[in-house]
Tab-separated table of C-alpha atoms in Angstrom:
chain	number	residue	atom	x	y	z
A	30	MET	CA	95.006	-41.775	-33.755
A	31	PRO	CA	96.437	-39.009	-36.236
A	32	ASP	CA	99.436	-40.215	-38.358
A	33	PRO	CA	102.340	-38.993	-36.156
A	34	ASN	CA	104.309	-37.954	-39.216
A	35	MET	CA	101.497	-35.562	-39.869
A	36	MET	CA	101.816	-33.767	-36.378
A	37	SER	CA	102.395	-29.801	-36.568
A	38	VAL	CA	105.215	-29.477	-33.851
A	39	HIS	CA	107.585	-28.251	-37.082
A	40	LEU	CA	105.214	-25.434	-37.372
A	41	GLU	CA	105.330	-24.096	-33.974
A	42	GLY	CA	104.982	-20.480	-34.015
A	43	ASN	CA	104.437	-20.178	-37.698
A	44	PRO	CA	101.832	-18.447	-39.267
A	45	ARG	CA	100.674	-21.089	-41.233
A	46	LEU	CA	100.423	-23.782	-38.697
A	47	ALA	CA	96.033	-23.096	-38.522
A	48	ASP	CA	96.500	-23.909	-41.784
A	49	PHE	CA	97.982	-27.367	-41.641
A	50	ARG	CA	96.107	-28.015	-38.801
A	51	LEU	CA	93.263	-27.999	-40.542
A	52	ALA	CA	94.548	-29.560	-43.760
A	53	ARG	CA	95.602	-32.812	-41.609
A	54	HIS	CA	92.259	-32.623	-39.910
A	55	LEU	CA	90.714	-32.842	-43.378
A	56	LEU	CA	93.091	-35.092	-44.423
A	57	GLU	CA	92.393	-37.986	-41.452
A	58	GLY	CA	88.630	-37.066	-42.361
A	59	GLN	CA	89.164	-38.699	-45.843
A	60	CYS	CA	90.561	-41.827	-44.063
A	61	GLY	CA	88.267	-44.511	-42.449
A	62	ASP	CA	89.360	-46.734	-39.908
A	63	ALA	CA	90.212	-49.319	-42.257
A	64	THR	CA	92.163	-47.103	-44.261
A	65	LEU	CA	93.940	-46.284	-41.400
A	66	GLY	CA	94.059	-49.111	-39.777
A	67	GLY	CA	96.434	-50.853	-42.858
A	68	ASP	CA	96.516	-53.951	-44.348
A	69	GLN	CA	93.055	-55.167	-42.603
A	70	GLU	CA	89.898	-55.579	-44.029
A	71	PHE	CA	86.927	-55.896	-41.877
A	72	LEU	CA	84.053	-58.069	-42.938
A	73	LYS	CA	80.328	-58.630	-41.395
A	74	ALA	CA	80.116	-60.788	-38.654
A	75	ASP	CA	78.846	-64.226	-39.747
A	76	GLU	CA	75.322	-65.732	-38.603
A	77	SER	CA	76.492	-67.279	-35.624
A	78	GLY	CA	76.768	-63.941	-33.904
A	79	ASP	CA	80.383	-64.416	-33.443
A	80	GLY	CA	81.269	-60.723	-33.651
A	81	VAL	CA	83.241	-59.006	-36.544
A	82	THR	CA	85.961	-60.837	-38.711
A	83	ILE	CA	89.314	-59.375	-39.273
A	84	LEU	CA	90.748	-60.586	-42.637
A	85	PHE	CA	94.141	-59.942	-43.052
A	86	MET	CA	94.963	-59.039	-47.247
A	87	GLY	CA	98.981	-58.946	-46.754
A	88	ALA	CA	100.761	-56.143	-48.145
A	89	ALA	CA	99.622	-53.107	-49.642
A	90	PRO	CA	98.932	-52.629	-53.467
A	91	ALA	CA	102.814	-51.965	-55.064
A	92	TYR	CA	102.481	-48.405	-55.305
A	93	PHE	CA	105.444	-45.985	-55.428
A	94	ILE	CA	106.797	-42.716	-55.788
A	95	GLN	CA	110.109	-42.324	-58.321
A	96	ASP	CA	111.907	-38.797	-57.579
A	97	GLY	CA	114.495	-39.008	-60.260
A	98	ASP	CA	116.839	-42.285	-59.582
A	99	HIS	CA	114.747	-42.497	-56.416
A	100	VAL	CA	112.059	-45.195	-55.655
A	101	HIS	CA	109.771	-44.891	-52.815
A	102	PRO	CA	107.144	-47.581	-51.841
A	103	LEU	CA	103.985	-46.506	-50.499
A	104	LYS	CA	101.720	-47.725	-47.753
A	105	PHE	CA	98.349	-48.432	-47.040
A	106	GLY	CA	97.354	-45.642	-45.074
A	107	ILE	CA	98.784	-41.660	-45.012
A	108	ASN	CA	102.546	-41.372	-46.619
A	109	SER	CA	103.771	-37.876	-45.369
A	110	VAL	CA	105.817	-36.330	-48.202
A	111	GLY	CA	107.855	-33.977	-47.549
A	112	ARG	CA	112.081	-33.076	-46.881
A	113	LEU	CA	111.985	-33.505	-42.935
A	114	PRO	CA	113.635	-36.669	-42.358
A	115	ASP	CA	110.264	-38.837	-40.584
A	116	ASN	CA	108.338	-38.680	-43.507
A	117	SER	CA	107.352	-41.572	-45.701
A	118	VAL	CA	108.688	-40.324	-48.937
A	119	ILE	CA	111.571	-37.739	-48.243
A	120	ILE	CA	112.322	-35.224	-51.051
A	121	ARG	CA	115.603	-33.373	-50.527
A	122	ASP	CA	115.283	-30.313	-51.663
A	123	GLU	CA	114.703	-26.793	-50.198
A	124	CYS	CA	111.762	-25.854	-51.673
A	125	VAL	CA	109.714	-28.551	-50.831
A	126	SER	CA	107.917	-28.086	-47.451
A	127	ARG	CA	108.947	-30.145	-44.681
A	128	ARG	CA	105.619	-31.423	-44.774
A	129	HIS	CA	104.519	-30.935	-48.267
A	130	CYS	CA	101.694	-33.060	-49.337
A	131	ALA	CA	100.453	-36.599	-48.037
A	132	ILE	CA	99.406	-39.479	-50.538
A	133	VAL	CA	96.471	-41.855	-48.946
A	134	VAL	CA	96.147	-45.444	-50.168
A	135	HIS	CA	93.022	-46.523	-49.650
A	136	LYS	CA	92.306	-50.634	-48.787
A	137	ASP	CA	90.655	-50.644	-52.149
A	138	GLY	CA	93.119	-49.780	-53.707
A	139	SER	CA	92.177	-45.834	-54.779
A	140	CYS	CA	94.632	-43.308	-54.042
A	141	GLU	CA	94.189	-39.319	-53.387
A	142	LEU	CA	96.827	-36.943	-52.989
A	143	HIS	CA	96.313	-33.901	-50.405
A	144	ASP	CA	98.437	-31.001	-50.309
A	145	VAL	CA	98.947	-30.402	-46.779
A	146	ALA	CA	99.063	-26.521	-46.392
A	147	SER	CA	102.191	-26.516	-47.806
A	148	LYS	CA	104.581	-23.121	-48.895
A	149	ASN	CA	104.294	-23.585	-52.281
A	150	GLY	CA	100.886	-25.590	-53.177
A	151	THR	CA	101.198	-29.093	-54.751
A	152	VAL	CA	100.241	-29.801	-58.427
A	153	LEU	CA	99.123	-32.598	-60.508
A	154	ASN	CA	99.648	-32.880	-63.846
A	155	GLY	CA	100.228	-29.412	-64.172
A	156	SER	CA	96.817	-27.911	-62.176
A	157	ARG	CA	97.634	-26.740	-58.737
A	158	ILE	CA	95.297	-29.117	-56.387
A	159	LEU	CA	93.036	-27.095	-53.988
A	160	HIS	CA	91.254	-30.176	-52.393
A	161	PRO	CA	91.843	-34.300	-51.710
A	162	THR	CA	92.329	-35.203	-55.421
A	163	ARG	CA	92.182	-38.727	-56.931
A	164	ILE	CA	95.263	-39.740	-58.789
A	165	THR	CA	96.338	-42.721	-60.737
A	166	PRO	CA	99.412	-45.169	-61.840
A	167	GLY	CA	101.203	-42.360	-64.512
A	168	ASP	CA	100.286	-38.735	-62.858
A	169	THR	CA	103.096	-36.683	-62.744
A	170	ILE	CA	103.315	-34.566	-59.128
A	171	THR	CA	105.032	-31.492	-58.963
A	172	LEU	CA	106.800	-29.873	-55.684
A	173	CYS	CA	107.796	-26.505	-56.419
A	174	SER	CA	109.890	-27.305	-59.904
A	175	ARG	CA	110.235	-31.374	-58.703
A	176	ASN	CA	108.745	-32.923	-60.747
A	177	ILE	CA	107.946	-37.275	-59.183
A	178	LYS	CA	105.922	-39.768	-60.553
A	179	PHE	CA	103.293	-42.069	-58.941
A	180	LEU	CA	103.412	-45.645	-60.340
A	181	ARG	CA	102.153	-48.832	-59.580
A	182	GLN	CA	104.204	-51.824	-60.396
A	183	SER	CA	103.021	-53.985	-63.627
A	184	GLU	CA	101.676	-57.106	-62.450
A	185	SER	CA	103.296	-59.906	-64.305
């Protein structure tokens, strides 16, 4: 099931609609069912043949985006970033696209940054991304002239 924040109704009549839909399709293709399912891990059935067991792993890794003084926690699965109020991460800047990019947090703790056909592109550590790109804590994501940090809460 597609992430409701990644629907393309905000682009009806816009020439970038096809680009956005392709980017959304590629984004969803990068996410397996377990990632999109949230905080679940699917285990092999035991030998008794009881079927698949689902282990609930608890909270997502403590990843977040820091935009100046604002801290935005991220969840497992797709985290949409843009200026529309229904994004997972809202960036209040007219230069930022309504749906600018997405950060995918996989169940194994790895993360990817996807540009979703934004008008001005998404830059990671000074280089514009052209395809899904792995991100690690400390990376700087630039949306127009806005620099935001991708971080992980330190474990103590």
